[in-house]
Short mmCIF file of C-alpha atoms in Angstrom, two decimals:
data_model
loop_
_atom_site.label_atom_id
_atom_site.label_comp_id
_atom_site.label_asym_id
_atom_site.label_seq_id
_atom_site.Cartn_x
_atom_site.Cartn_y
_atom_site.Cartn_z
CA MET A 25 -1.41 -26.74 -112.36
CA SER A 26 2.37 -25.85 -112.70
CA GLU A 27 5.33 -27.96 -111.44
CA GLU A 28 6.33 -25.12 -109.21
CA GLU A 29 3.02 -25.10 -107.44
CA VAL A 30 3.13 -28.66 -107.09
CA ASN A 31 6.55 -28.72 -105.33
CA GLN A 32 5.60 -25.75 -103.05
CA PRO A 33 5.21 -26.92 -99.48
CA VAL A 34 1.92 -27.03 -98.16
CA GLU A 35 1.39 -24.92 -95.21
CA GLU A 36 -0.30 -26.72 -92.34
CA ALA A 37 -3.28 -25.05 -90.59
CA PRO A 38 -2.41 -23.84 -87.02
CA VAL A 39 -4.03 -26.12 -84.59
CA GLU A 40 -6.13 -24.43 -82.21
CA GLU A 41 -5.16 -25.34 -78.56
CA THR A 42 -8.34 -26.11 -76.37
CA PRO A 43 -7.57 -24.64 -72.93
CA ALA A 44 -7.01 -27.08 -70.27
CA GLU A 45 -10.04 -27.34 -68.11
CA GLU A 46 -9.38 -25.78 -64.71
CA PRO A 47 -9.93 -28.50 -61.82
CA LYS A 48 -13.22 -27.59 -60.31
CA ALA A 49 -13.13 -26.49 -56.65
CA GLU A 50 -14.32 -29.36 -54.57
CA GLU A 51 -17.51 -28.25 -52.89
CA PRO A 52 -17.49 -28.39 -49.06
CA ALA A 53 -19.09 -31.39 -47.95
CA GLU A 54 -22.28 -30.87 -46.33
CA GLU A 55 -22.20 -30.88 -42.56
CA PRO A 56 -24.25 -33.43 -41.03
CA LYS A 57 -27.36 -31.80 -39.76
CA GLU A 58 -27.75 -32.10 -36.11
CA GLU A 59 -30.73 -34.11 -34.96
CA LYS A 60 -33.19 -32.15 -33.11
CA LYS A 61 -33.66 -33.18 -29.84
CA ALA A 62 -37.47 -33.93 -28.64
CA ALA A 63 -38.89 -31.31 -26.61
CA PRO A 64 -39.15 -32.36 -22.95
CA ALA A 65 -42.44 -33.76 -22.01
CA CYS A 66 -43.09 -30.96 -19.58
CA SER A 67 -42.98 -28.48 -22.50
CA GLY A 68 -40.94 -25.94 -20.34
CA GLU A 69 -37.92 -26.00 -18.35
CA CYS A 70 -37.02 -29.31 -16.93
CA PRO A 71 -37.91 -29.67 -13.22
CA CYS A 72 -34.67 -31.42 -12.41
CA ASP A 73 -32.87 -28.35 -13.93
CA MET A 74 -34.92 -26.06 -12.26
CA LEU A 75 -33.92 -27.38 -8.85
CA ALA A 76 -30.13 -27.94 -9.76
CA LYS A 77 -29.84 -24.30 -11.27
CA PRO A 78 -29.75 -22.40 -7.84
CA PHE A 79 -26.90 -24.99 -6.55
CA GLN A 80 -24.91 -24.46 -9.70
CA GLU A 81 -25.34 -20.38 -9.95
CA SER A 82 -24.82 -19.65 -6.32
CA GLU A 83 -21.38 -18.69 -5.30
CA PHE A 84 -22.29 -18.87 -1.68
CA PHE A 85 -23.23 -22.76 -2.23
CA GLY A 86 -20.00 -23.15 -4.11
CA GLU A 87 -18.00 -22.07 -1.26
CA MET A 88 -20.23 -24.17 1.12
CA LYS A 89 -19.59 -27.21 -1.06
CA ASN A 90 -16.02 -27.12 -0.32
CA ILE A 91 -16.80 -27.38 3.40
CA PHE A 92 -19.41 -30.40 2.71
CA MET A 93 -16.73 -32.05 0.59
CA TRP A 94 -14.36 -32.12 3.62
CA LYS A 95 -11.62 -30.60 1.56
CA ASP A 96 -10.05 -28.83 4.72
CA LEU A 97 -10.70 -31.48 7.38
CA MET A 98 -10.10 -28.96 10.24
CA ILE A 99 -12.56 -26.46 8.70
CA SER A 100 -15.19 -28.96 7.77
CA LEU A 101 -15.00 -30.64 11.21
CA ALA A 102 -15.40 -27.23 13.11
CA VAL A 103 -18.62 -26.28 10.98
CA PHE A 104 -19.94 -29.65 11.30
CA CYS A 105 -19.83 -29.58 15.30
CA ALA A 106 -21.14 -26.14 15.34
CA VAL A 107 -24.07 -26.94 13.09
CA ASN A 108 -24.97 -30.08 15.38
CA VAL A 109 -24.66 -27.84 18.68
CA PHE A 110 -26.86 -25.05 16.99
CA PHE A 111 -29.61 -27.26 15.83
CA VAL A 112 -29.55 -29.67 18.94
CA LEU A 113 -30.09 -26.54 21.15
CA LEU A 114 -32.90 -25.37 18.65
CA ILE A 115 -34.61 -28.57 18.43
CA TYR A 116 -34.14 -30.57 21.64
CA TYR A 117 -33.82 -27.63 24.09
CA GLU A 118 -36.50 -25.34 22.55
CA PHE A 119 -34.10 -22.23 22.04
CA THR A 120 -35.29 -19.64 19.46
CA VAL A 121 -32.98 -18.53 16.68
CA LEU A 122 -32.82 -14.88 18.07
CA GLY A 123 -32.35 -16.05 21.74
CA LEU A 124 -29.55 -18.53 20.72
CA LEU A 125 -27.53 -15.75 18.86
CA CYS A 126 -27.96 -13.44 21.84
CA TRP A 127 -26.51 -16.15 24.00
CA VAL A 128 -23.76 -16.66 21.73
CA ALA A 129 -23.01 -12.99 21.93
CA PHE A 130 -23.37 -12.72 25.42
CA PHE A 131 -20.68 -15.39 26.22
CA ALA A 132 -18.50 -14.03 23.43
CA THR A 133 -18.51 -10.50 25.04
CA ILE A 134 -17.56 -12.22 28.35
CA ALA A 135 -14.88 -13.88 26.74
CA GLY A 136 -13.59 -10.63 25.17
CA LEU A 137 -13.69 -8.86 28.48
CA ILE A 138 -11.66 -11.63 30.07
CA PHE A 139 -9.09 -11.64 27.40
CA ASP A 140 -8.44 -7.93 27.68
CA ILE A 141 -8.99 -7.60 31.52
CA MET A 142 -6.20 -5.25 31.80
CA ARG A 143 -7.91 -2.71 29.84
CA VAL A 144 -11.08 -3.29 31.92
CA ILE A 145 -9.27 -2.68 35.04
CA ALA A 146 -7.49 0.47 33.61
CA TYR A 147 -11.12 1.75 32.69
CA PHE A 148 -12.29 1.79 36.23
CA LYS A 149 -8.66 3.30 37.47
CA GLU A 150 -9.21 6.14 34.67
CA GLU A 151 -6.08 5.15 33.13
CA GLN A 152 -5.16 4.37 29.56
CA ALA A 153 -4.30 0.93 28.43
CA GLU A 154 -3.88 -0.71 24.92
CA SER A 155 -6.31 -2.94 23.70
CA LYS A 156 -5.25 -6.53 23.01
CA LEU A 157 -8.20 -7.07 20.55
CA ALA A 158 -7.40 -4.14 18.39
CA GLY A 159 -5.34 -6.42 15.96
CA PHE A 160 -8.50 -8.38 15.18
CA ASN A 161 -10.01 -6.90 12.07
CA PHE A 162 -13.33 -8.79 12.06
CA GLU A 163 -16.24 -7.30 9.92
CA VAL A 164 -19.62 -8.67 9.22
CA PRO A 165 -19.53 -11.22 6.64
CA ALA A 166 -22.08 -9.19 4.33
CA LYS A 167 -20.93 -11.32 1.30
CA TRP A 168 -21.75 -14.54 3.06
CA ILE A 169 -25.06 -13.14 4.16
CA ASP A 170 -26.43 -11.81 1.14
CA GLY A 171 -25.26 -14.88 -0.80
CA ALA A 172 -27.23 -16.99 1.62
CA PHE A 173 -30.40 -15.03 1.30
CA ASP A 174 -30.03 -15.05 -2.38
CA PHE A 175 -29.37 -18.87 -2.61
CA PHE A 176 -32.53 -19.66 -0.44
CA LYS A 177 -34.57 -17.19 -2.51
CA SER A 178 -33.52 -18.91 -5.69
CA LEU A 179 -34.15 -22.39 -4.24
CA PHE A 180 -37.80 -21.34 -2.96
CA LYS A 181 -38.55 -19.95 -6.52
CA ALA A 182 -37.27 -23.05 -8.00
CA PHE A 183 -39.30 -25.31 -5.69
CA LEU A 184 -42.48 -23.19 -6.85
CA GLY A 185 -41.67 -23.67 -10.34
CA VAL A 186 -41.36 -27.57 -9.76
CA CYS A 187 -44.76 -27.40 -8.03
CA ILE A 188 -46.46 -25.30 -10.81
CA ASN A 189 -45.08 -28.01 -13.19
CA ALA A 190 -46.65 -30.68 -11.27
CA ILE A 191 -50.01 -28.78 -10.82
CA LEU A 192 -50.34 -27.90 -14.38
CA VAL A 193 -49.54 -31.59 -15.37
CA ARG A 194 -47.10 -30.76 -18.09
CA ASP A 195 -45.78 -34.20 -17.57
CA VAL A 196 -48.31 -36.89 -16.50
CA LEU A 197 -45.55 -39.20 -15.09
CA PHE A 198 -43.74 -36.44 -13.08
CA SER A 199 -47.21 -35.18 -11.70
CA LEU A 200 -47.94 -38.59 -10.45
CA CYS A 201 -44.61 -39.20 -8.99
CA MET A 202 -44.85 -35.70 -7.24
CA LEU A 203 -48.03 -36.85 -5.55
CA GLY A 204 -45.73 -39.07 -3.41
CA GLY A 205 -43.13 -36.57 -2.94
CA PHE A 206 -45.77 -34.01 -1.74
CA LEU A 207 -46.81 -36.59 0.93
CA VAL A 208 -43.21 -37.22 2.08
CA LEU A 209 -42.82 -33.42 2.46
CA ILE A 210 -46.02 -32.91 4.49
CA TYR A 211 -45.18 -35.79 6.75
CA LEU A 212 -41.53 -34.49 7.28
CA ALA A 213 -42.88 -30.92 7.89
CA GLY A 214 -45.49 -32.12 10.42
CA HIS A 215 -43.04 -34.12 12.57
CA TRP A 216 -39.82 -32.32 11.95
CA GLY A 217 -40.81 -28.82 11.34
CA PHE A 218 -38.57 -26.36 9.40
CA CYS A 219 -35.52 -26.48 11.66
CA GLY A 220 -35.65 -30.20 11.60
CA MET A 221 -35.62 -30.59 7.89
CA LEU A 222 -33.09 -27.76 7.61
CA TYR A 223 -30.82 -29.84 10.01
CA ALA A 224 -31.37 -33.04 8.11
CA GLY A 225 -30.63 -31.40 4.78
CA ILE A 226 -27.28 -29.86 5.84
CA LEU A 227 -26.38 -33.33 7.48
CA PHE A 228 -27.27 -34.91 4.24
CA CYS A 229 -24.98 -32.42 2.32
CA PHE A 230 -21.99 -33.40 4.76
CA ILE A 231 -22.62 -37.00 3.94
CA TRP A 232 -23.83 -37.00 0.05
CA PHE A 233 -21.25 -34.75 -1.75
CA ARG A 234 -18.23 -36.67 -0.58
CA LEU A 235 -20.02 -40.09 -1.07
CA TYR A 236 -21.13 -39.17 -4.69
CA GLU A 237 -17.72 -38.04 -5.46
CA ASP A 238 -16.07 -41.47 -4.34
CA HIS A 239 -18.84 -43.56 -5.85
CA LYS A 240 -20.18 -41.56 -8.71
CA GLU A 241 -20.62 -44.43 -11.04
CA GLY A 242 -22.41 -46.74 -8.86
CA ILE A 243 -24.88 -44.30 -7.67
CA ASP A 244 -25.53 -43.14 -11.24
CA ASN A 245 -26.10 -46.57 -12.22
CA LEU A 246 -28.42 -47.16 -8.95
CA PHE A 247 -30.54 -44.02 -9.94
CA ALA A 248 -30.98 -45.22 -13.85
CA LYS A 249 -32.44 -48.37 -12.36
CA ILE A 250 -34.61 -46.95 -10.02
CA LYS A 251 -35.84 -44.34 -12.90
CA ASP A 252 -36.15 -47.54 -15.33
CA PHE A 253 -38.00 -49.55 -12.62
CA ILE A 254 -40.66 -46.73 -11.93
CA LYS A 255 -41.25 -46.24 -15.88
CA LYS A 256 -41.70 -49.95 -16.16
CA GLN A 257 -44.30 -50.03 -13.57
CA PHE A 258 -46.27 -47.39 -15.07
CA GLU A 259 -46.01 -49.13 -18.54
CA GLN A 260 -47.34 -52.41 -16.98
CA LEU A 261 -50.13 -50.35 -15.41
CA LYS A 262 -51.11 -48.87 -18.70
CA GLU A 263 -51.06 -52.13 -20.46
CA LYS A 264 -53.22 -53.51 -17.69
CA LEU A 265 -55.80 -50.77 -18.07
CA ASN A 266 -55.77 -50.77 -21.88
CA LYS A 267 -56.13 -54.56 -22.05
CA PRO A 268 -59.34 -55.47 -23.86
CA LYS A 269 -61.75 -57.41 -21.44
CA ALA A 270 -62.78 -60.86 -22.45
CA GLN A 271 -66.44 -60.84 -23.37
#
């Protein structure tokens, strides 16, 4: 090898640059799977939800609830007094609904004639007189009437649905409890009648909604204790029935 070749600088081989690893995109964390709620024992719509649905969906009942809650004291007091007078006449004085409505219309017409007495006198004198009642633009409250019929229709359908759940024994505990409920309803229907039960239901609404709003936590705890007590009684009954007999 010649001296020039020895002194010639050695060329370094180019170093291949390794491409920097790109940071891997973090995979989104798996969302925790929602635990599937156990199907209700009745294998259908819950009876409590069935009965609550007409009250929740009815616009008519929503407006009536404001009266039951005593939001406007004067309006609630006027409705409360009217309801009491109406049902006292129906129950204790044996008026019929149609007869009572006709009596109300009769006295209201007399009041209107007295209020507009000058027009009545002018009528017999064949003269013209302005009506004092012309400014009262009162119309039949069709919205309330239709809402009331729809509400009671939905409530009746919900009650039939609850009865079917009990009859078909979709939940054994519920069917057993409904035996007692049916006996109570039979007793009330026989002694109070439909008007009496309706009257009691309306009075209950005037007391219950305001009471529940003011004492919600205590009432919820009380119902929870009653529910637990009933369940424990049935559990003890099952244990006694399944207890092996001593030979």
